[in-house]
C-alpha positions as a Python dict, from the first residue, in 0.01 Angstrom:
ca = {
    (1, 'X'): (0, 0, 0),
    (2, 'X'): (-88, -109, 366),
    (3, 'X'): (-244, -484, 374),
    (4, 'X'): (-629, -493, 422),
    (5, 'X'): (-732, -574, 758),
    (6, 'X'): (-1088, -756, 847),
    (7, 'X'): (-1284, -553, 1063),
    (8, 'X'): (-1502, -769, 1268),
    (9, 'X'): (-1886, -675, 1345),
    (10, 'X'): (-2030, -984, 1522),
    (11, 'X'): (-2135, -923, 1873),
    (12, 'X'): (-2084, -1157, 2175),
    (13, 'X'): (-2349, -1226, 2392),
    (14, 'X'): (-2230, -1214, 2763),
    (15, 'X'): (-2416, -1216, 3090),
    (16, 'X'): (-2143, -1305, 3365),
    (17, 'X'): (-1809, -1220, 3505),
    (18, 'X'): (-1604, -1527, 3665),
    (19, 'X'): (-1279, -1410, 3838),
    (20, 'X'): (-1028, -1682, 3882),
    (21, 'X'): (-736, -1530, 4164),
    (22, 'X'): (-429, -1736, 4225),
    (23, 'X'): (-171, -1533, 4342),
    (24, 'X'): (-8, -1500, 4705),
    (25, 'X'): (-173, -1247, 5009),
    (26, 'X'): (133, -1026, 4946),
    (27, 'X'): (32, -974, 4592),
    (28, 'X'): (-305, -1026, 4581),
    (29, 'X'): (-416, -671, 4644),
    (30, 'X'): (-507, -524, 4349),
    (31, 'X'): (-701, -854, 4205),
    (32, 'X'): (-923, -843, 4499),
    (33, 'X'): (-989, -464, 4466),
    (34, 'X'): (-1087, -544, 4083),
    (35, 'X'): (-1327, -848, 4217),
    (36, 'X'): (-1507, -540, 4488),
    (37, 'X'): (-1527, -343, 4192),
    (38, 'X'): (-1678, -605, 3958),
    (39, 'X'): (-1924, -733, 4172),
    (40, 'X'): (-2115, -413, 4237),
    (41, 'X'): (-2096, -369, 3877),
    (42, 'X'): (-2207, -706, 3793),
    (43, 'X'): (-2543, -640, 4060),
    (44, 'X'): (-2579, -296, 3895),
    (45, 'X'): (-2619, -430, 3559),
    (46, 'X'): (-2804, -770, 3615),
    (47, 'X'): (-2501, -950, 3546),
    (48, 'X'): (-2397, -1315, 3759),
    (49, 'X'): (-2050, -1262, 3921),
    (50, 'X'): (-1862, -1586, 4077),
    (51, 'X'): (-1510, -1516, 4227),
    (52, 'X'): (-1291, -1822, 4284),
    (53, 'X'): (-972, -1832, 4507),
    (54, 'X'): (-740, -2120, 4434),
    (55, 'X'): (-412, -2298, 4566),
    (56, 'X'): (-378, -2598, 4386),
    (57, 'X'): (-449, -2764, 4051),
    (58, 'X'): (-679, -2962, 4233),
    (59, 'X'): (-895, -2658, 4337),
    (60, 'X'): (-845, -2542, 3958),
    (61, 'X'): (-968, -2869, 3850),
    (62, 'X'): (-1270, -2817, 4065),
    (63, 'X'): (-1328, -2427, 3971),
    (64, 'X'): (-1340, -2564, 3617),
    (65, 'X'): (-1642, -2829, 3638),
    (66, 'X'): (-1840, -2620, 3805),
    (67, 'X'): (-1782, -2343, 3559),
    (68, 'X'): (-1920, -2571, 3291),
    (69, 'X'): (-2175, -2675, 3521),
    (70, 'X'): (-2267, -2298, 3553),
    (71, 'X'): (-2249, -2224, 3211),
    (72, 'X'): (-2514, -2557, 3119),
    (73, 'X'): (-2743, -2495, 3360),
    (74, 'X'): (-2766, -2133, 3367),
    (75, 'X'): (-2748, -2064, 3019),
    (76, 'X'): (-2435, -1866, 3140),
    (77, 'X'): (-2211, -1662, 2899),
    (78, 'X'): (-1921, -1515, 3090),
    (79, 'X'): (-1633, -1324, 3046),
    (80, 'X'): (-1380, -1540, 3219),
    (81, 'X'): (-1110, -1351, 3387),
    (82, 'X'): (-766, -1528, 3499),
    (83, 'X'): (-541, -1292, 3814),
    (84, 'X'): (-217, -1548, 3817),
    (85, 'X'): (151, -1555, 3762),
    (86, 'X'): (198, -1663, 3437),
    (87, 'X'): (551, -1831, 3264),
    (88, 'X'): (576, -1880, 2862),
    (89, 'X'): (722, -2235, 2882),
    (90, 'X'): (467, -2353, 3164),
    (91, 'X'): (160, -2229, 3145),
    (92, 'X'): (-59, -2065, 3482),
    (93, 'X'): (103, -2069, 3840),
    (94, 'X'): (-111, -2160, 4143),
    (95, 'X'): (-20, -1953, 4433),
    (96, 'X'): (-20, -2225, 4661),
    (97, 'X'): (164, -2574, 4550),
    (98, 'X'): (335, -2353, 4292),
    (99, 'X'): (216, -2656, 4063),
    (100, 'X'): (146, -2555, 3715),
    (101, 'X'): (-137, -2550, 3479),
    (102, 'X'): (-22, -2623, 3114),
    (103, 'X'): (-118, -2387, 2847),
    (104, 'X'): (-268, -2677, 2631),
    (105, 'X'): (-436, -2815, 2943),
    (106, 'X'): (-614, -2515, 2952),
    (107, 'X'): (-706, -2464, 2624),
    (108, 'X'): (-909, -2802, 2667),
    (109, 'X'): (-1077, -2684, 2964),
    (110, 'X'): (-1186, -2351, 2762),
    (111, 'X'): (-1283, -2565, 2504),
    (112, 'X'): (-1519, -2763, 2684),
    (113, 'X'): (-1668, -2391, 2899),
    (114, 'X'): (-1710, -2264, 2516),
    (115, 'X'): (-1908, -2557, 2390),
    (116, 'X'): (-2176, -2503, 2674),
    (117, 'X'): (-2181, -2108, 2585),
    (118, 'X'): (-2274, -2110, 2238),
    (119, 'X'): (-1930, -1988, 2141),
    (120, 'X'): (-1988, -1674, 2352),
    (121, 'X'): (-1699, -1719, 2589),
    (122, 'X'): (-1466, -1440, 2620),
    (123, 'X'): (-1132, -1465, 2888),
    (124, 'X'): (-925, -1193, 3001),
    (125, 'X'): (-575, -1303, 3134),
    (126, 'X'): (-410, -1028, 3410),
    (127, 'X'): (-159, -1317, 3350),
    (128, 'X'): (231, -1278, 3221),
    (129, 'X'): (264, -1437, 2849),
    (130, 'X'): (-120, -1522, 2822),
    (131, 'X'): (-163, -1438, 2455),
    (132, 'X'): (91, -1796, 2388),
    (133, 'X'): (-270, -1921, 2405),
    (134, 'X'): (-338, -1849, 2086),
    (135, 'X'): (-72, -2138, 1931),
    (136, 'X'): (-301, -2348, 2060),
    (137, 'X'): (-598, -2262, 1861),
    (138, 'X'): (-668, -2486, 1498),
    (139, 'X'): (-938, -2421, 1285),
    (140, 'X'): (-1025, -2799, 1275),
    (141, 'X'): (-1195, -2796, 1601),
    (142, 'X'): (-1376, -2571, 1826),
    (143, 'X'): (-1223, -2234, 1906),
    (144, 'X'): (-1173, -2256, 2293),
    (145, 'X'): (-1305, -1890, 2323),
    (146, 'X'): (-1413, -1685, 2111),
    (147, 'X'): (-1251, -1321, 2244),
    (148, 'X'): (-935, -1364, 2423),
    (149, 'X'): (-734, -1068, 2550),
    (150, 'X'): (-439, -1114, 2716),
    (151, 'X'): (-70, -921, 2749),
    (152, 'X'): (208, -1109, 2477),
    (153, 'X'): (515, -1051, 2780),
    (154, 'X'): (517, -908, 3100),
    (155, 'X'): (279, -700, 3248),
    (156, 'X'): (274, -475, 3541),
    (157, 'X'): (43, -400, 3868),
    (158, 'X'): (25, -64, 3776),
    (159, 'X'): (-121, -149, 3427),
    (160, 'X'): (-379, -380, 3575),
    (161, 'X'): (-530, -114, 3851),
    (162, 'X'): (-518, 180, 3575),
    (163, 'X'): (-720, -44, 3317),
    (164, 'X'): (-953, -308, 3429),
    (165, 'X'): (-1203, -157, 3608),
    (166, 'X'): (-1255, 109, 3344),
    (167, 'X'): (-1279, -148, 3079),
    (168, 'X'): (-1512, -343, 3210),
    (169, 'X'): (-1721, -75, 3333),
    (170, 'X'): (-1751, 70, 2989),
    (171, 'X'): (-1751, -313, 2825),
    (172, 'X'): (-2067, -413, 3033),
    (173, 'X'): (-2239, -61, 3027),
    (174, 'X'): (-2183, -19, 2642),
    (175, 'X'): (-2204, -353, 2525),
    (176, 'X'): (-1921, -270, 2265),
    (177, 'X'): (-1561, -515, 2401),
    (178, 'X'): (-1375, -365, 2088),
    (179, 'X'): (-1454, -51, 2161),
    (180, 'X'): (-1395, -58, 2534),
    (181, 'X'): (-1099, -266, 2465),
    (182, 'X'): (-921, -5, 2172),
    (183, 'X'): (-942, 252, 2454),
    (184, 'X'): (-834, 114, 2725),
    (185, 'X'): (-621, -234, 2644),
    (186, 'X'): (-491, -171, 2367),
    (187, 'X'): (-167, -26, 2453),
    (188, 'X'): (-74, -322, 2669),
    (189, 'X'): (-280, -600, 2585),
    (190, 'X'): (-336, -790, 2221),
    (191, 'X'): (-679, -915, 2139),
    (192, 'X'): (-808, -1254, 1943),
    (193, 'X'): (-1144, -1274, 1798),
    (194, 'X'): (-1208, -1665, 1705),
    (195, 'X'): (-1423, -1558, 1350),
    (196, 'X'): (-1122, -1285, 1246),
    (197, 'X'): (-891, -1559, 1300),
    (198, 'X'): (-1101, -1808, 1087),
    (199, 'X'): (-1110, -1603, 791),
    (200, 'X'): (-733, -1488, 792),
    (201, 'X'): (-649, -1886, 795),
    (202, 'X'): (-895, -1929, 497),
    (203, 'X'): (-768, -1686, 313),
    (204, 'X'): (-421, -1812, 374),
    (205, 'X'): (-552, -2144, 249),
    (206, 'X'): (-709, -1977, -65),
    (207, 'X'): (-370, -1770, -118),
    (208, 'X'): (-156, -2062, -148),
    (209, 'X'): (-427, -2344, -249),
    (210, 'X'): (-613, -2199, -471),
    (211, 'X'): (-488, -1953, -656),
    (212, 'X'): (-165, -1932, -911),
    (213, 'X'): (110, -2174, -896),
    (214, 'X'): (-51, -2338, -556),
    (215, 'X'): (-383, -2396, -747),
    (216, 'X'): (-228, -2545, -1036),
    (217, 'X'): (1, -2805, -860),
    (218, 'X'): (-319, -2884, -627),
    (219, 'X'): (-518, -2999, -963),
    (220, 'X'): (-234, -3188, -1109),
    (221, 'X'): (-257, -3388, -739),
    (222, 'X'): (-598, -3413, -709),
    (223, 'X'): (-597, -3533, -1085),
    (224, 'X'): (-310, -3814, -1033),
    (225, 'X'): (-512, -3924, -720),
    (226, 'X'): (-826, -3992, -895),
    (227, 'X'): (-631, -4186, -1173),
    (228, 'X'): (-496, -4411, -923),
    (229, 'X'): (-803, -4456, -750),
    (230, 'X'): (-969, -4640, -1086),
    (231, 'X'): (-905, -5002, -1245),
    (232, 'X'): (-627, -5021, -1510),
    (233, 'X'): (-831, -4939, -1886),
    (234, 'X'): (-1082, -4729, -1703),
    (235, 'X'): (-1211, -4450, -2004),
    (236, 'X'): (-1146, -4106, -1814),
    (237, 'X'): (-1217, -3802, -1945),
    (238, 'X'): (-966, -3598, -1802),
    (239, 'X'): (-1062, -3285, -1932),
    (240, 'X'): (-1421, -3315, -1778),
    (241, 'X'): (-1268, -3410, -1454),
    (242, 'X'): (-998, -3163, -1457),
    (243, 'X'): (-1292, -2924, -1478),
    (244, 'X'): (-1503, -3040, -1171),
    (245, 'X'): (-1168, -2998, -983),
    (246, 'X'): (-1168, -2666, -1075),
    (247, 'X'): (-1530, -2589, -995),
    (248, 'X'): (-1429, -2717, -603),
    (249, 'X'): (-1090, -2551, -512),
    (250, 'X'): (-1240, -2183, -651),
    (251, 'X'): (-1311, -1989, -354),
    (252, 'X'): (-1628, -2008, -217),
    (253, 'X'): (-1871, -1935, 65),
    (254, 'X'): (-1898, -2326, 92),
    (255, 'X'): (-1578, -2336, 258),
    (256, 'X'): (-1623, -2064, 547),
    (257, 'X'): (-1973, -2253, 616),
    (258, 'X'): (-1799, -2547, 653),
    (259, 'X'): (-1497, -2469, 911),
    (260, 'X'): (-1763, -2215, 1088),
    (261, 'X'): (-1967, -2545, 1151),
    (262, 'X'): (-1657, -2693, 1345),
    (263, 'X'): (-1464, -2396, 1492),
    (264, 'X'): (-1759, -2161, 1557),
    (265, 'X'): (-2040, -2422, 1697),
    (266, 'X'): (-2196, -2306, 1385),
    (267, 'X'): (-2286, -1951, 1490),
    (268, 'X'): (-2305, -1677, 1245),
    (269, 'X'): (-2051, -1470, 1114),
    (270, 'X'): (-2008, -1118, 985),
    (271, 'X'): (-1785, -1202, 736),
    (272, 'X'): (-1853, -1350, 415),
    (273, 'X'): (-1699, -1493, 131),
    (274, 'X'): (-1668, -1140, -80),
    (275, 'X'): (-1448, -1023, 286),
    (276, 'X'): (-1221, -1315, 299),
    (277, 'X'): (-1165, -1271, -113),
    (278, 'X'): (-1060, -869, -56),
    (279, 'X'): (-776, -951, 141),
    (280, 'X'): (-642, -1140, -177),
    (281, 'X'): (-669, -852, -377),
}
């Protein structure tokens, strides 16, 4: 029997494209053809288009704050899109100092662009090994985007020109990324969605938690932690406390609300409880 797979419905809300190009003249070709193409598409479909052409992680540095000063002021929800050399140990490469930008570095730069979208940031990496990215993510804080899509290894020239344009021509004019994205990206590029993600991690956490041999040594814990935690000759009744342990590691909607509070900025899901609970069974 195949494993169940989540099938995500929520839709991001996006009104900008922000190309980010760091890559020498000799190669820089076919990102600055995509940016021509994006821009008329962008004033075709009332949609704010920023191009930014950087050397240094200075200039990066700068690109960023007034990104989030875009994204705060104009109520901006972008699809951020990265055309760089990428390397899986050191993160981006800027074209001109051939200084690098860390992968975790930018995580916390995402994560600050996301909290002034809403959680409606998407990024697009034409970058080598972008999709490392993802190690980065934990559940315990905010998501630092909440589509990424991005190539695992290598990727090729060729593969850029013969699939960016279309996507985001038939992204922007259909409103449907997954869509747009399972015809053309798919192939060569993986995908993250920040609220599939959450759900797969809670149901991990049920799985092993909170169910079977997992669930009972978590109540024999949680029981010798709350006998340490009262005076010597205290009356306990274990049974009615073993009980109320029960009633709070049983899988519940309680918990998605609680880590989509922190991860998701509180935006609404798709998903529910009873979704998260069939990939158990």
């Amino acid at each position: 029997m195949k494993p169940r797979r989540l099938q995500v419905r929520a839709q991001i809300s996006l009104n900008a494209i922000i190309q980010i190009i760091s890559l020498p003249d000799s190669e820089s070709g076919p990102a600055i053809r995509l940016s021509e193409d994006l821009e008329i598409l962008c004033c075709g479909n009332d949609y704010l288009y920023r191009c930014y052409k950087i050397y240094s992680k200075f200039e990066f540095m700068r690109s960023m704050f007034e990104i989030i000063d875009v994204c705060y002021r104009l109520s901006c929800h972008p699809i951020l899109h990265f055309d760089m050399h990428g390397s899986a140990i050191n993160g981006l490469k800027l074209s001109g100092t051939g200084e690098y930008v860390t992968w975790t570095e930018l995580r916390d730069w995402l994560r600050t662009i996301n909290s002034k979208t809403q959680c409606n940031l998407m990024c697009i990496f034409a970058v080598c090994h972008a999709f490392k990215m993802i190690l980065n993510v934990e559940i315990t804080k905010l998501t630092p985007y909440f589509i990424l899509i991005a190539p695992r290894g290598k990727i090729r020239n060729s593969d850029l020109e013969k699939r960016m344009a279309p996507f985001y021509a038939s992204a922007i004019q259909s409103r449907s990324v997954n869509e747009s994205y399972n015809i053309f990206l798919m192939e060569k590029f993986e995908i993250f969605h920040a609220e599939k993600m959450m759900m797969e991690s809670i149901a991990k956490y049920f799985r092993q938690s909170c169910m079977g041999r997992g669930k009972q040594e978590r109540i024999e814990g949680l029981l010798s932690e709350f006998k340490t935690r009262n005076p010597p000759g205290t009356e306990i009744d274990l049974a009615v406390v073993r009980q109320f342990i029960r009633s709070r590691i049983k899988p519940a909607q309680w918990v998605i609300d609680r880590y989509r509070e922190t991860f998701l900025q509180g935006r609404s899901c798709s998903l529910d409880i009873e979704d998260v609970l069939s990939l158990l069974r």
